Coordinates of C-alpha atoms in Angstrom, one line a residue:
Chain A
X1 CA 113.7 125.0 139.3
X2 CA 110.1 126.4 137.2
X3 CA 107.5 126.8 140.1
X4 CA 104.4 124.6 138.5
X5 CA 102.3 127.9 138.0
X6 CA 99.2 127.9 135.9
X7 CA 101.8 131.0 134.2
X8 CA 104.0 128.2 133.0
X9 CA 101.2 125.8 131.8
X10 CA 99.7 128.1 129.5
X11 CA 103.0 128.2 127.7
X12 CA 105.2 131.7 127.0
X13 CA 102.5 133.9 126.4
X14 CA 101.4 134.1 130.0
X15 CA 104.5 136.2 130.8
X16 CA 104.2 139.0 133.3
X17 CA 102.7 142.3 131.2
X18 CA 106.3 144.1 131.6
X19 CA 108.4 141.3 130.3
X20 CA 105.4 141.4 127.7
X21 CA 106.0 144.6 126.6
X22 CA 109.8 143.9 126.8
X23 CA 109.7 141.1 124.4
X24 CA 107.4 142.7 122.0
X25 CA 110.1 146.0 121.9
X26 CA 112.7 143.5 121.4
X27 CA 111.1 142.1 118.5
X28 CA 109.6 145.8 116.7
X29 CA 113.6 147.1 117.3
X30 CA 114.7 143.7 115.8
X31 CA 112.2 144.1 112.9
X32 CA 112.8 148.2 112.2
X33 CA 116.5 147.5 112.1
X34 CA 116.1 144.7 110.1
X35 CA 114.1 146.3 107.6
X36 CA 116.9 149.2 107.7
X37 CA 119.7 146.9 106.5
X38 CA 118.1 144.1 104.1
X39 CA 114.8 145.9 103.1
X40 CA 113.9 146.5 100.0
X41 CA 115.4 150.5 100.4
X42 CA 118.6 149.4 101.1
X43 CA 118.9 146.9 98.5
X44 CA 117.7 149.3 96.0
X45 CA 120.0 151.5 97.2
X46 CA 122.8 149.0 97.1
X47 CA 121.7 148.4 93.1
X48 CA 122.4 152.0 92.6
X49 CA 125.6 152.2 94.4
X50 CA 127.1 148.8 92.3
X51 CA 125.3 150.8 88.7
X52 CA 122.8 148.0 88.6
X53 CA 119.6 150.4 88.2
X54 CA 118.7 153.5 86.6
X55 CA 122.2 154.5 84.8
X56 CA 123.3 151.2 84.4
X57 CA 127.5 150.7 84.1
X58 CA 128.8 149.0 80.7
X59 CA 129.7 145.5 81.8
X60 CA 125.7 145.3 83.2
X61 CA 124.4 143.5 80.6
X62 CA 127.3 141.2 79.2
X63 CA 127.4 140.5 83.6
X64 CA 123.6 139.8 83.4
X65 CA 124.0 137.6 80.3
X66 CA 127.1 135.2 82.0
X67 CA 124.8 135.1 85.2
X68 CA 121.8 133.3 83.1
X69 CA 124.2 130.7 81.3
X70 CA 126.0 129.7 84.3
X71 CA 122.0 129.3 85.9
X72 CA 121.1 128.0 82.8
X73 CA 124.4 125.7 83.0
X74 CA 123.5 124.4 86.5
X75 CA 119.9 123.2 85.0
X76 CA 121.3 121.6 82.1
X77 CA 124.1 120.0 84.5
X78 CA 121.8 117.7 86.5
X79 CA 122.4 114.3 84.9
X80 CA 125.7 112.2 85.5
X81 CA 126.6 111.9 81.8
X82 CA 125.6 113.2 78.8
X83 CA 123.3 111.4 76.9
X84 CA 124.6 108.3 75.0
X85 CA 122.3 107.8 72.2
X86 CA 119.3 109.9 71.0
X87 CA 116.3 109.8 73.6
X88 CA 119.0 109.1 76.5
X89 CA 118.3 110.2 79.4
X90 CA 121.0 109.4 81.7
X91 CA 119.9 108.9 85.8
X92 CA 121.5 108.7 88.6
X93 CA 121.6 105.9 90.5
X94 CA 119.0 107.0 93.8
X95 CA 117.0 108.1 90.7
X96 CA 116.9 104.9 89.1
X97 CA 115.6 103.4 92.7
X98 CA 112.9 106.0 92.6
X99 CA 111.7 104.9 89.4
X100 CA 112.2 101.5 90.2
X101 CA 109.5 101.9 93.1
X102 CA 107.1 103.9 91.5
X103 CA 106.6 102.3 88.8
X104 CA 106.4 98.8 90.5
X105 CA 103.7 100.0 93.0
X106 CA 102.2 101.8 89.8
X107 CA 102.5 98.4 87.6
X108 CA 101.2 96.7 90.1
X109 CA 98.1 98.8 90.7
X110 CA 97.1 100.0 87.2
X111 CA 99.1 97.2 84.7
X112 CA 96.9 98.7 81.7
X113 CA 98.5 102.0 81.6
X114 CA 101.6 101.1 79.0
X115 CA 103.6 104.0 80.6
X116 CA 104.0 102.0 83.9
X117 CA 105.0 98.8 82.1
X118 CA 107.5 100.5 80.0
X119 CA 109.2 102.2 82.8
X120 CA 109.1 99.0 85.0
X121 CA 111.2 97.3 82.1
X122 CA 113.3 99.7 81.6
X123 CA 114.2 100.7 85.4
X124 CA 114.4 96.4 86.0
X125 CA 116.2 96.1 83.4
X126 CA 119.6 95.6 85.4
X127 CA 123.0 95.8 83.3
X128 CA 124.0 92.3 84.2
X129 CA 120.8 90.7 82.1
X130 CA 121.1 92.9 79.4
X131 CA 124.5 91.9 79.1
X132 CA 123.6 88.2 79.0
X133 CA 121.2 88.5 76.6
X134 CA 123.6 90.7 74.7
X135 CA 125.8 87.4 74.8
X136 CA 122.9 84.7 73.8
X137 CA 122.6 87.5 70.6
X138 CA 125.9 87.5 69.2
X139 CA 126.4 83.6 70.2
X140 CA 124.0 83.0 67.5
X141 CA 124.6 83.9 64.0
X142 CA 120.8 85.6 63.5
X143 CA 121.3 87.0 66.8
X144 CA 124.2 88.6 65.2
X145 CA 122.5 89.7 62.2
X146 CA 119.9 91.4 64.6
X147 CA 122.2 93.3 66.0
X148 CA 124.2 94.1 62.8
X149 CA 121.2 95.3 61.1
X150 CA 119.0 96.8 63.9
X151 CA 116.0 96.5 62.4
X152 CA 113.0 98.5 63.3
X153 CA 109.9 97.1 63.4
X154 CA 106.5 99.6 62.2
X155 CA 104.0 99.4 60.2
X156 CA 105.4 100.7 56.6
X157 CA 108.4 99.0 57.4
X158 CA 106.7 95.7 57.5
X159 CA 104.7 96.3 55.2
X160 CA 101.6 95.6 56.8
X161 CA 98.9 96.1 54.6
X162 CA 101.2 93.0 51.9
X163 CA 100.1 91.1 55.0
X164 CA 96.6 90.7 54.2
X165 CA 97.0 89.0 50.9
X166 CA 99.2 86.3 52.0
X167 CA 98.0 82.7 52.3
X168 CA 96.4 81.5 55.5
X169 CA 98.9 79.8 56.6
X170 CA 102.0 81.6 56.7
X171 CA 102.6 83.7 59.8
X172 CA 102.5 86.9 58.5
X173 CA 98.7 86.5 57.9
X174 CA 98.6 85.1 60.8
X175 CA 100.2 87.8 62.3
X176 CA 98.5 90.8 60.5
X177 CA 94.5 89.4 61.5
X178 CA 96.6 89.0 65.5
X179 CA 96.8 92.4 65.0
X180 CA 93.7 94.1 63.6
X181 CA 91.5 91.8 65.8
X182 CA 93.3 93.0 68.8
X183 CA 93.5 96.3 67.5
X184 CA 97.2 97.0 67.4
X185 CA 99.5 97.7 65.6
X186 CA 103.7 97.6 65.9
X187 CA 104.1 101.8 66.3
X188 CA 102.8 101.9 69.5
X189 CA 106.2 100.4 71.3
X190 CA 107.6 103.3 73.5
X191 CA 111.3 104.2 72.8
X192 CA 113.8 103.3 75.2
X193 CA 115.1 106.4 77.4
X194 CA 116.5 105.2 80.9
X195 CA 119.4 102.4 80.0
X196 CA 122.9 103.6 79.7
X197 CA 124.8 101.8 77.1
X198 CA 123.9 102.3 73.1
X199 CA 123.6 98.4 72.7
X200 CA 121.8 97.8 75.6
X201 CA 119.5 100.1 74.9
X202 CA 118.9 98.2 71.2
X203 CA 118.6 94.3 72.7
X204 CA 116.1 96.1 74.9
X205 CA 114.0 98.1 71.7
X206 CA 114.4 94.8 70.1
X207 CA 112.6 92.8 72.5
X208 CA 110.0 94.9 73.5
X209 CA 109.1 95.3 70.0
X210 CA 109.1 91.6 69.3
X211 CA 106.3 91.0 72.3
X212 CA 103.3 91.2 69.7
X213 CA 105.3 88.6 67.5
X214 CA 105.3 86.6 70.5
X215 CA 101.9 87.0 71.2
X216 CA 100.6 86.5 67.1
X217 CA 103.1 83.0 67.6
X218 CA 100.7 81.5 70.4
X219 CA 97.6 83.1 69.8
X220 CA 97.8 84.7 73.3
X221 CA 95.3 87.8 73.4
X222 CA 95.9 91.2 75.4
X223 CA 93.7 91.0 77.9
X224 CA 95.5 90.2 81.2
X225 CA 95.8 86.8 81.0
X226 CA 97.1 86.4 78.2
X227 CA 100.0 89.4 79.0
X228 CA 100.7 87.2 81.5
X229 CA 101.2 83.9 80.1
X230 CA 103.4 86.1 77.6
X231 CA 105.3 87.4 79.7
X232 CA 106.2 84.2 82.0
X233 CA 107.3 82.9 78.6
X234 CA 109.8 85.9 78.2
X235 CA 110.9 85.4 81.7
X236 CA 111.2 81.3 81.2
X237 CA 113.0 81.8 77.9
X238 CA 115.1 85.3 78.3
X239 CA 115.2 85.7 82.0
X240 CA 114.0 89.1 81.6
X241 CA 113.7 90.7 85.7
X242 CA 110.4 92.6 84.9
X243 CA 108.1 89.6 83.2
X244 CA 109.5 87.4 85.8
X245 CA 107.9 90.1 88.6
X246 CA 104.9 90.4 86.3
X247 CA 104.3 86.4 86.4
X248 CA 104.4 86.5 89.5
X249 CA 102.7 89.2 91.1
X250 CA 100.4 90.5 88.7
X251 CA 98.1 87.0 89.1
X252 CA 97.3 87.9 92.6
X253 CA 95.1 90.7 91.6
X254 CA 93.3 88.6 89.6
X255 CA 89.8 86.7 90.2
X256 CA 89.8 83.3 91.6
X257 CA 88.5 81.9 88.2
X258 CA 91.6 83.8 86.6
X259 CA 94.2 82.7 88.9
X260 CA 92.8 79.1 88.5
X261 CA 93.4 78.9 85.1
X262 CA 96.5 80.6 85.1
X263 CA 98.2 78.0 87.4
X264 CA 96.6 75.2 86.0
X265 CA 96.9 75.7 82.6
X266 CA 99.0 79.2 81.2
X267 CA 101.9 79.5 83.5
X268 CA 103.0 76.2 83.4
X269 CA 103.1 76.1 79.7
X270 CA 105.0 79.2 79.8
X271 CA 107.8 77.7 81.7
X272 CA 107.5 74.6 79.9
X273 CA 107.4 76.2 76.6
X274 CA 110.4 79.3 77.4
X275 CA 112.4 76.8 78.8
X276 CA 112.2 73.9 76.2
X277 CA 112.4 76.0 73.0
X278 CA 114.9 77.7 71.6
X279 CA 116.0 81.9 72.2
X280 CA 113.3 84.1 71.2
X281 CA 115.2 87.3 70.9
X282 CA 117.8 85.6 68.2
X283 CA 114.6 84.9 65.7
X284 CA 114.9 87.2 62.4
X285 CA 110.7 88.0 62.7
X286 CA 110.3 90.8 59.8
X287 CA 112.2 87.1 57.5
X288 CA 109.8 84.7 59.1
X289 CA 106.7 86.4 58.0
X290 CA 106.3 84.2 54.6
X291 CA 106.9 81.4 56.2
X292 CA 104.3 78.3 57.2
X293 CA 103.2 78.9 61.0
X294 CA 103.6 75.3 61.8
X295 CA 106.5 75.4 59.9
X296 CA 108.1 78.0 62.2
X297 CA 106.7 77.0 65.6
X298 CA 107.8 73.2 64.9
X299 CA 111.2 74.7 64.5
X300 CA 111.3 77.2 67.4
X301 CA 110.3 74.2 69.5
X302 CA 106.6 76.3 70.9
X303 CA 103.4 75.2 70.5
X304 CA 99.8 77.6 71.2
X305 CA 98.5 77.1 74.5
X306 CA 94.7 76.1 74.7
X307 CA 92.9 79.2 73.4
X308 CA 92.2 81.4 76.2
X309 CA 89.6 83.7 74.0
X310 CA 87.7 80.3 73.5
X311 CA 87.8 79.7 77.3
X312 CA 86.8 83.1 78.2
X313 CA 83.6 83.1 75.7
X314 CA 82.8 79.6 76.7
X315 CA 82.5 81.1 80.8
X316 CA 80.6 83.8 79.2
X317 CA 78.3 82.1 77.9
X318 CA 77.3 79.8 80.3
X319 CA 77.2 82.6 83.0
X320 CA 74.7 84.2 80.2
X321 CA 72.7 81.1 80.5
X322 CA 72.6 80.8 84.1
X323 CA 71.3 84.3 84.3
X324 CA 68.6 83.6 81.7
X325 CA 67.7 80.3 83.3
X326 CA 67.2 82.0 87.0
X327 CA 65.2 84.6 85.5
X328 CA 62.9 83.0 83.6
X329 CA 62.5 81.2 86.8
X330 CA 61.8 84.1 88.8
X331 CA 59.1 85.8 87.0
X332 CA 57.5 82.2 86.2
X333 CA 57.3 82.3 90.7
X334 CA 59.5 79.2 90.9
X335 CA 61.7 81.3 93.0
X336 CA 59.5 82.8 95.0
Chain B
X1 CA 61.4 101.0 39.5
X2 CA 61.4 98.8 42.2
X3 CA 64.7 99.3 43.0
X4 CA 64.4 103.3 42.7
X5 CA 62.0 103.3 45.4
X6 CA 63.2 101.4 47.6
X7 CA 66.3 103.8 47.0
X8 CA 64.4 106.7 47.7
X9 CA 62.8 105.5 50.9
X10 CA 66.2 104.4 52.2
X11 CA 67.3 108.3 52.0
X12 CA 64.4 109.5 53.3
X13 CA 64.6 107.4 56.3
X14 CA 68.9 108.8 56.5
X15 CA 67.9 112.4 55.9
X16 CA 65.2 111.7 58.9
X17 CA 67.2 110.3 61.3
X18 CA 69.6 113.3 60.6
X19 CA 67.0 116.1 60.7
X20 CA 66.5 113.8 64.0
X21 CA 69.7 115.1 64.9
X22 CA 72.5 111.8 64.8
X23 CA 75.3 111.4 63.2
X24 CA 78.6 109.0 63.2
X25 CA 81.2 108.5 65.3
X26 CA 83.6 105.8 63.8
X27 CA 81.5 102.8 63.5
X28 CA 78.4 104.2 66.0
X29 CA 75.5 106.6 65.0
X30 CA 75.2 109.1 68.1
X31 CA 73.5 111.9 68.7
X32 CA 75.0 114.9 67.5
X33 CA 75.3 116.7 70.5
X34 CA 77.2 113.6 72.1
X35 CA 79.4 113.0 69.1
X36 CA 81.3 116.7 70.3
X37 CA 82.0 115.8 73.4
X38 CA 83.5 112.0 72.1
X39 CA 85.8 114.3 69.5
X40 CA 86.6 116.0 72.4
X41 CA 87.8 112.9 74.7
X42 CA 90.0 112.0 71.8
X43 CA 92.0 115.1 72.0
X44 CA 92.3 115.9 75.7
X45 CA 95.6 114.9 76.4
X46 CA 97.8 116.7 75.6
X47 CA 96.4 119.9 76.4
X48 CA 96.0 118.3 80.2
X49 CA 99.5 117.9 80.5
X50 CA 100.3 121.7 80.3
X51 CA 97.8 121.9 83.5
X52 CA 99.7 119.6 85.5
X53 CA 102.7 121.1 84.6
X54 CA 101.6 124.4 86.3
X55 CA 100.0 122.7 88.7
X56 CA 103.3 120.7 89.8
X57 CA 105.6 123.7 89.0
X58 CA 103.7 126.5 91.0
X59 CA 102.5 124.0 93.9
X60 CA 98.9 124.9 92.6
X61 CA 99.3 128.5 93.7
X62 CA 99.3 129.9 90.1
X63 CA 95.3 130.0 90.8
X64 CA 95.5 132.8 93.6
X65 CA 97.9 134.6 90.7
X66 CA 95.2 134.6 88.2
X67 CA 92.4 135.3 90.6
X68 CA 94.9 137.9 91.5
X69 CA 95.3 139.0 87.8
X70 CA 92.1 139.1 86.9
X71 CA 90.4 141.0 90.3
X72 CA 93.5 143.5 90.0
X73 CA 92.2 143.9 86.3
X74 CA 88.9 144.7 86.9
X75 CA 87.4 143.7 83.7
X76 CA 84.0 144.7 82.5
X77 CA 81.5 147.0 81.0
X78 CA 80.8 149.4 83.3
X79 CA 76.4 150.3 84.0
X80 CA 77.0 153.4 82.4
X81 CA 79.1 152.5 79.5
X82 CA 77.5 152.7 75.8
X83 CA 79.8 150.1 73.7
X84 CA 81.1 146.2 75.0
X85 CA 84.9 146.1 75.9
X86 CA 86.7 143.7 73.7
X87 CA 88.6 141.5 75.1
X88 CA 91.8 139.6 73.8
X89 CA 93.3 136.6 75.2
X90 CA 96.7 134.8 74.1
X91 CA 98.3 131.4 74.5
X92 CA 95.2 131.1 76.4
X93 CA 94.3 128.1 74.7
X94 CA 92.8 126.1 77.7
X95 CA 90.9 129.2 78.9
X96 CA 91.0 129.6 82.4
X97 CA 91.8 133.5 82.5
X98 CA 89.2 134.0 79.3
X99 CA 86.7 132.6 81.1
X100 CA 87.4 134.1 84.1
X101 CA 87.4 137.6 83.2
X102 CA 84.3 137.0 81.3
X103 CA 82.4 135.6 84.5
X104 CA 84.0 138.6 86.6
X105 CA 82.6 141.2 84.3
X106 CA 79.1 139.2 84.4
X107 CA 79.2 139.1 88.5
X108 CA 80.9 142.1 89.2
X109 CA 79.6 144.5 86.5
X110 CA 76.6 142.9 84.9
X111 CA 78.5 142.8 81.9
X112 CA 76.8 140.0 79.3
X113 CA 77.9 141.8 76.0
X114 CA 81.8 141.7 76.2
X115 CA 83.0 140.1 73.9
X116 CA 86.2 137.8 74.5
X117 CA 88.7 135.7 71.2
X118 CA 90.3 133.3 72.9
X119 CA 93.4 132.9 70.7
X120 CA 96.1 130.1 70.6
X121 CA 99.1 128.9 68.6
X122 CA 98.5 125.4 69.0
X123 CA 95.5 124.0 67.8
X124 CA 95.1 120.7 70.7
X125 CA 95.0 123.6 73.7
X126 CA 92.3 125.1 72.2
X127 CA 90.5 122.0 71.5
X128 CA 90.9 121.5 75.5
X129 CA 89.6 125.4 76.2
X130 CA 86.5 124.2 73.6
X131 CA 85.9 120.9 75.1
X132 CA 86.1 123.1 78.9
X133 CA 83.7 125.6 77.7
X134 CA 81.6 122.2 76.8
X135 CA 81.4 120.3 79.7
X136 CA 80.7 123.7 81.8
X137 CA 78.2 124.4 79.8
X138 CA 79.1 127.9 79.0
X139 CA 80.9 129.7 76.3
X140 CA 80.4 127.2 74.2
X141 CA 78.9 128.1 70.7
X142 CA 78.8 131.6 72.1
X143 CA 78.5 134.4 69.9
X144 CA 81.0 136.8 72.1
X145 CA 83.4 134.2 72.6
X146 CA 85.6 133.1 69.1
X147 CA 88.4 130.6 69.4
X148 CA 91.2 130.9 67.0
X149 CA 94.5 129.4 66.1
X150 CA 96.9 132.4 65.4
X151 CA 100.7 133.2 66.1
X152 CA 100.8 135.7 69.3
X153 CA 103.3 136.8 67.1
X154 CA 101.3 138.7 64.2
X155 CA 98.2 138.3 64.8
X156 CA 97.1 137.6 60.9
X157 CA 93.1 137.3 61.7
X158 CA 93.3 140.0 64.5
X159 CA 92.7 143.6 62.8
X160 CA 94.6 146.6 64.2
X161 CA 92.9 148.9 67.0
X162 CA 90.4 146.4 68.0
X163 CA 90.8 145.5 71.6
X164 CA 90.2 147.0 74.3
X165 CA 92.5 144.4 77.1
X166 CA 95.3 142.1 75.6
X167 CA 96.3 139.8 78.4
X168 CA 98.4 136.8 78.2
X169 CA 99.4 134.2 80.9
X170 CA 102.1 132.3 81.0
X171 CA 102.1 132.3 77.6
X172 CA 104.4 135.0 76.3
X173 CA 107.7 133.7 77.3
X174 CA 107.6 130.9 74.8
X175 CA 107.3 133.4 72.2
X176 CA 110.1 132.8 70.0
X177 CA 110.2 136.9 69.0
X178 CA 109.3 138.4 72.5
X179 CA 109.4 141.6 71.3
X180 CA 107.8 141.0 67.8
X181 CA 104.8 139.8 70.2
X182 CA 104.6 142.7 71.8
X183 CA 104.8 144.9 69.0
X184 CA 101.8 142.7 67.7
X185 CA 100.2 143.8 70.9
X186 CA 100.1 147.1 70.4
X187 CA 99.1 147.4 67.2
X188 CA 96.5 145.0 68.2
X189 CA 95.4 146.8 70.8
X190 CA 92.7 150.2 70.7
X191 CA 94.1 153.6 71.9
X192 CA 93.7 153.6 75.5
X193 CA 93.9 149.9 75.4
X194 CA 95.7 147.9 78.2
X195 CA 98.3 145.3 77.4
X196 CA 98.4 142.8 80.9
X197 CA 100.8 140.3 80.9
X198 CA 101.5 137.6 84.5
X199 CA 104.8 135.6 83.8
X200 CA 107.3 134.0 85.4
X201 CA 110.1 136.4 86.5
X202 CA 113.2 136.9 88.4
X203 CA 113.1 136.1 92.4
X204 CA 114.1 138.9 94.4
X205 CA 114.3 137.1 97.9
X206 CA 117.7 135.3 97.6
X207 CA 116.6 132.4 99.9
X208 CA 113.7 132.0 97.9
X209 CA 115.7 131.2 94.9
X210 CA 118.5 129.0 96.0
X211 CA 115.4 127.2 97.2
X212 CA 113.8 127.7 93.5
X213 CA 117.3 126.6 92.2
X214 CA 117.0 123.1 93.6
X215 CA 113.7 122.0 93.1
X216 CA 114.7 123.9 89.4
X217 CA 117.0 120.6 88.8
X218 CA 115.2 118.3 90.4
X219 CA 112.0 119.0 88.6
X220 CA 112.5 117.6 84.5
X221 CA 113.1 114.1 86.9
X222 CA 110.6 113.8 88.7
X223 CA 108.5 114.5 85.6
X224 CA 110.1 111.7 83.6
X225 CA 109.4 109.4 86.1
X226 CA 106.1 110.5 87.2
X227 CA 104.7 111.8 84.1
X228 CA 107.1 110.3 81.6
X229 CA 108.1 113.7 79.9
X230 CA 111.6 114.9 81.0
X231 CA 111.9 117.1 77.7
X232 CA 108.8 119.3 78.3
X233 CA 110.3 119.9 82.5
X234 CA 113.1 120.8 80.9
X235 CA 112.0 122.8 78.2
X236 CA 109.5 124.7 81.1
X237 CA 112.5 125.7 83.6
X238 CA 115.2 126.3 80.7
X239 CA 112.5 129.0 79.6
X240 CA 111.5 130.3 82.4
X241 CA 115.5 131.0 83.4
X242 CA 115.9 132.8 79.9
X243 CA 113.5 135.0 80.4
X244 CA 114.0 138.7 81.2
X245 CA 113.3 139.8 84.7
X246 CA 111.0 142.5 86.2
X247 CA 112.8 145.9 85.0
X248 CA 114.1 144.3 81.1
X249 CA 110.7 143.2 80.5
X250 CA 109.0 146.7 81.4
X251 CA 111.3 148.3 79.2
X252 CA 110.8 145.8 76.2
X253 CA 107.1 147.1 77.0
X254 CA 108.3 150.5 76.8
X255 CA 110.0 149.9 73.5
X256 CA 107.0 148.7 71.7
X257 CA 105.4 151.9 72.8
X258 CA 103.3 151.3 75.7
X259 CA 103.4 154.0 78.0
X260 CA 103.2 154.0 81.5
X261 CA 104.8 150.6 81.8
X262 CA 104.9 149.4 85.4
X263 CA 104.7 145.8 87.2
X264 CA 103.5 143.8 90.4
X265 CA 105.4 141.1 91.3
X266 CA 103.7 138.3 92.9
X267 CA 105.2 135.7 95.6
X268 CA 108.6 137.3 96.0
X269 CA 109.0 137.7 92.3
X270 CA 107.9 133.6 91.4
X271 CA 105.8 135.7 88.8
X272 CA 104.9 139.0 88.1
X273 CA 101.9 141.0 86.4
X274 CA 103.6 143.5 84.0
X275 CA 101.0 146.3 82.1
X276 CA 101.4 149.2 79.6
X277 CA 98.7 151.3 78.0
X278 CA 98.4 152.3 74.2
X279 CA 98.2 156.0 74.0

């Protein structure tokens, strides 16, 4: 068929001069004719003929407005449904899956960035789980009251300044001290955007906002180990998918000492407490601020784990002592 | 008397520290220069997202457009000219066009005396511009460069007939009343001054337009997944769509009183440079 000559091995450009010239002439002719039909001059001439260029016809403005409105409408109609509540962004199933994958990877590598956790939480909040959580709330009197009142957890609503003046054994005081020590405030909780049903959105928002109360009740700091512990507690108690994912996968990124502490002390505590205590989503935290914290813990059936902060500080002190000891020995010439 | 001497010794010590250039940042005592950096860090995130949005929207090509914009303008006081040029860059808080113009003037024409007013309605954007000037070590605390918070539709603190060149880059589509912005530009320019604008415009190639439509439909969701910001990107694509096309904007410029209004479409009409001369 094709004799394997040097010409064919070099490819299409190794045509003989007459063939080369023909190809070039054909390309030029195509370009010129194409320009005549589709080029700028032809476009302008067509516009002039249609009355859109200089002496515009009477309907030109209207048609342009309609065109813009049509294009704006296509840009706005990209959502599968109109929003169900203020701030709602409906997503197609493929978009939800994409968000799940992207935020999952990002949250694994950067759990300290709040946005990643927020998005992963909403992407993994399947309607099945939210419906079961809603039913948990509906089957309890306090839960039903929370669903009816729809309380919002914010600094001014909680009146954080008054909490400082409460007796030291009240939950409100403990919560205030915990917030100030960790330098956080309940105002920083992001609003729910991607959950479709408005009641489910409120349930998820309540879950998100009560996270700090769990921390304060169990005296867990906001370091990664403390967060994993509380996530495991939430997973065991409420079955939150994202919390379960976090509690299972996040320890893989920790140092061995931290992992050991988690697997031996904190995760077992979290699972045991979560499974045995009352459903924490049904607690009306705003009303518990005045109560004695020991009494609250006994009623819920949850007791704090060993103090994580104290353990970490003890270990830091040990390491500091060791470093100081070996530095002194080095300067004394013992290790030479 | 003892108490008084103790107090006075302490106040002398404090004033000695301040004379040496230290100040407070929160609960820490830091050198004065460092405080500006720290304050800048606190306010950087709002404005930097607009840069990211520009990058995403134009796939990074906006840098080429801005370079062409400045090269075409060829700004700078010529060597044989006596008076420095007065530039004003509106809605360009982050400073890329403003600093680019001053750099070009210095490099091409040896102009180190022309002045620049960087004006933006949003204080955060201006902070970002000042922070960049500080980081790059130029045009910060420079008497030539003024950063002011101004509404582009009124420019209250800019005198009439005081500017040689008025530039606006990817900002005029955000004006509530674009014609008012053009009228103010006319007021603020000297006779012989140039109005020079870079903005997204109507795409002339139908194939490119089709591709762009699909991209614009996908962009807000991508923005919400990657940057958790659906509304900003939705506003961006809608504001681009609402902006008048090349010929209409040219007639708006003429309506404001400018002569020799014209435009150049870039990259098939994705954006366009418009100009007009005040006579």
